[in-house]
Amino acid sequence: MSQPIARAVQTGDLAPDGVLPDGSRLSALRGQPVILAFAPDEWDPTLAYQSEIFARLSREFGSGAAFVDTAAEDWHALDCRGALAAQFGVAGQRALFLLDEYGVVRWKTVVPPGQDLRPGQVLAALEALNSPPAAPSSGGVFGGGLSRRTFVTATLAAAALLLLPGCGDGGGSSDQDSPEAEAAASGTDNIPVTLNINGKTHRLQLDPRVALLDALRENLHLTGTKKGCDHGQCGACTVHLDGQSTLACLTLAVMSQGKEITTIEGLSTGEALHPMQAAFLKHDAFQCGYCTPGQIMAATALVQDKNVRAGSAVDIREAMSGNLCRCAAYPNIIAAIQEVQRA
Ligand code: FES
Ligand code: FES
């Protein structure tokens, strides 16, 4: 049965007081800016290909922009097929609304089915939002000046919104299913990149600024390599480049061409575990396991490197000091490495 089509909420309107996914009412969020993103279920603002777009937008804005925590309390990703989308008059469409602390819509953008936003339009609208605060309007609502944080969050949301699959058609075009298409969709500056990973050749279209870690995880779905700090400080992303321990988060994918890249997925042969993997199991050298792929990759490179002297526990600690373990499984990790060394 067809439902009446709600009038789309416009800029300047008081937002309808709908119910959020957690059961609370939208009006309960008054007093802070609120960003409402109507998106398909598969929305994930942490995906790197979306982050790449954000990084590009950040550069256009200059150095003032910074990455924001999209899990912030003023962020709400909503199913575009849900009741709230209908209340806002955007059922089945990708849409973004910014509400000010009074619950008034300060900015909105809607992507009709089958169409895409142009980044320039989004940038212009978001820049306009960043104007200094104005006097309250006759309705008692301030006319400008969202906080920088909200502005940047909105920028990220809008950037990611550009890449969301279609909402009303059940999930977007099939073109977005392939990693190559995802990469191509992330911008116009992509270049062909050929990576040799675990003995296989992969041909991708990548932004030259994409880190090897993101290419592995987001484009090739080799998620065994973990993203911890993303700043070269934890070692979770350790892979081998030509047998050398390398931090994939600090290595550009384009610079990894022509090298033999080995990830944790390529360490073992067939069903047989690599001796280091077996030793980690035997010595119970992990708890949550998040750091484990990086620890194992660093440890295998260490054991294979004839130039590194790492016999004693002290030497191993020193050599492995770039790989952090928040569960503090260090004694067991060292025992595993020593066993492999002895073998
Ligand atoms: Fe690369 Fe932490 S994710 S060092
Ligand atoms: Fe949990 Fe190392 S096992 S971080």
GROMACS .gro file of C-alpha atoms in nm, residues 192-206 210-216 219-220 222 241 251-261:
model
   37
  192PRO     CA    1   4.710   0.233  -1.212
  193VAL     CA    2   4.899   0.051  -0.939
  194THR     CA    3   5.025  -0.307  -0.962
  195LEU     CA    4   5.096  -0.488  -0.639
  196ASN     CA    5   5.248  -0.831  -0.595
  197ILE     CA    6   5.093  -0.966  -0.277
  198ASN     CA    7   5.141  -1.316  -0.146
  199GLY     CA    8   5.256  -1.432  -0.489
  200LYS     CA    9   4.959  -1.285  -0.675
  201THR     CA   10   4.952  -0.980  -0.899
  202HIS     CA   11   4.677  -0.725  -0.828
  203ARG     CA   12   4.603  -0.437  -1.063
  204LEU     CA   13   4.422  -0.146  -0.900
  205GLN     CA   14   4.329   0.212  -0.970
  206LEU     CA   15   4.439   0.406  -0.662
  210VAL     CA   16   4.664   0.568  -0.049
  211ALA     CA   17   4.863   0.381   0.215
  212LEU     CA   18   4.950   0.020   0.152
  213LEU     CA   19   4.750  -0.069   0.463
  214ASP     CA   20   4.432   0.079   0.320
  215ALA     CA   21   4.491  -0.075  -0.020
  216LEU     CA   22   4.526  -0.415   0.146
  219ASN     CA   23   4.060  -0.248  -0.183
  220LEU     CA   24   4.175  -0.606  -0.162
  222LEU     CA   25   4.305  -0.862   0.307
  241LEU     CA   26   5.830  -0.594   0.174
  251THR     CA   27   5.403   0.302   0.325
  252LEU     CA   28   5.232   0.429   0.014
  253ALA     CA   29   5.083   0.161  -0.206
  254VAL     CA   30   5.243   0.315  -0.515
  255MET     CA   31   5.587   0.284  -0.354
  256SER     CA   32   5.528  -0.085  -0.290
  257GLN     CA   33   5.512  -0.169  -0.659
  258GLY     CA   34   5.780  -0.406  -0.781
  259LYS     CA   35   5.828  -0.552  -0.434
  260GLU     CA   36   5.721  -0.885  -0.294
  261ILE     CA   37   5.456  -0.799  -0.040
   0.00000   0.00000   0.00000
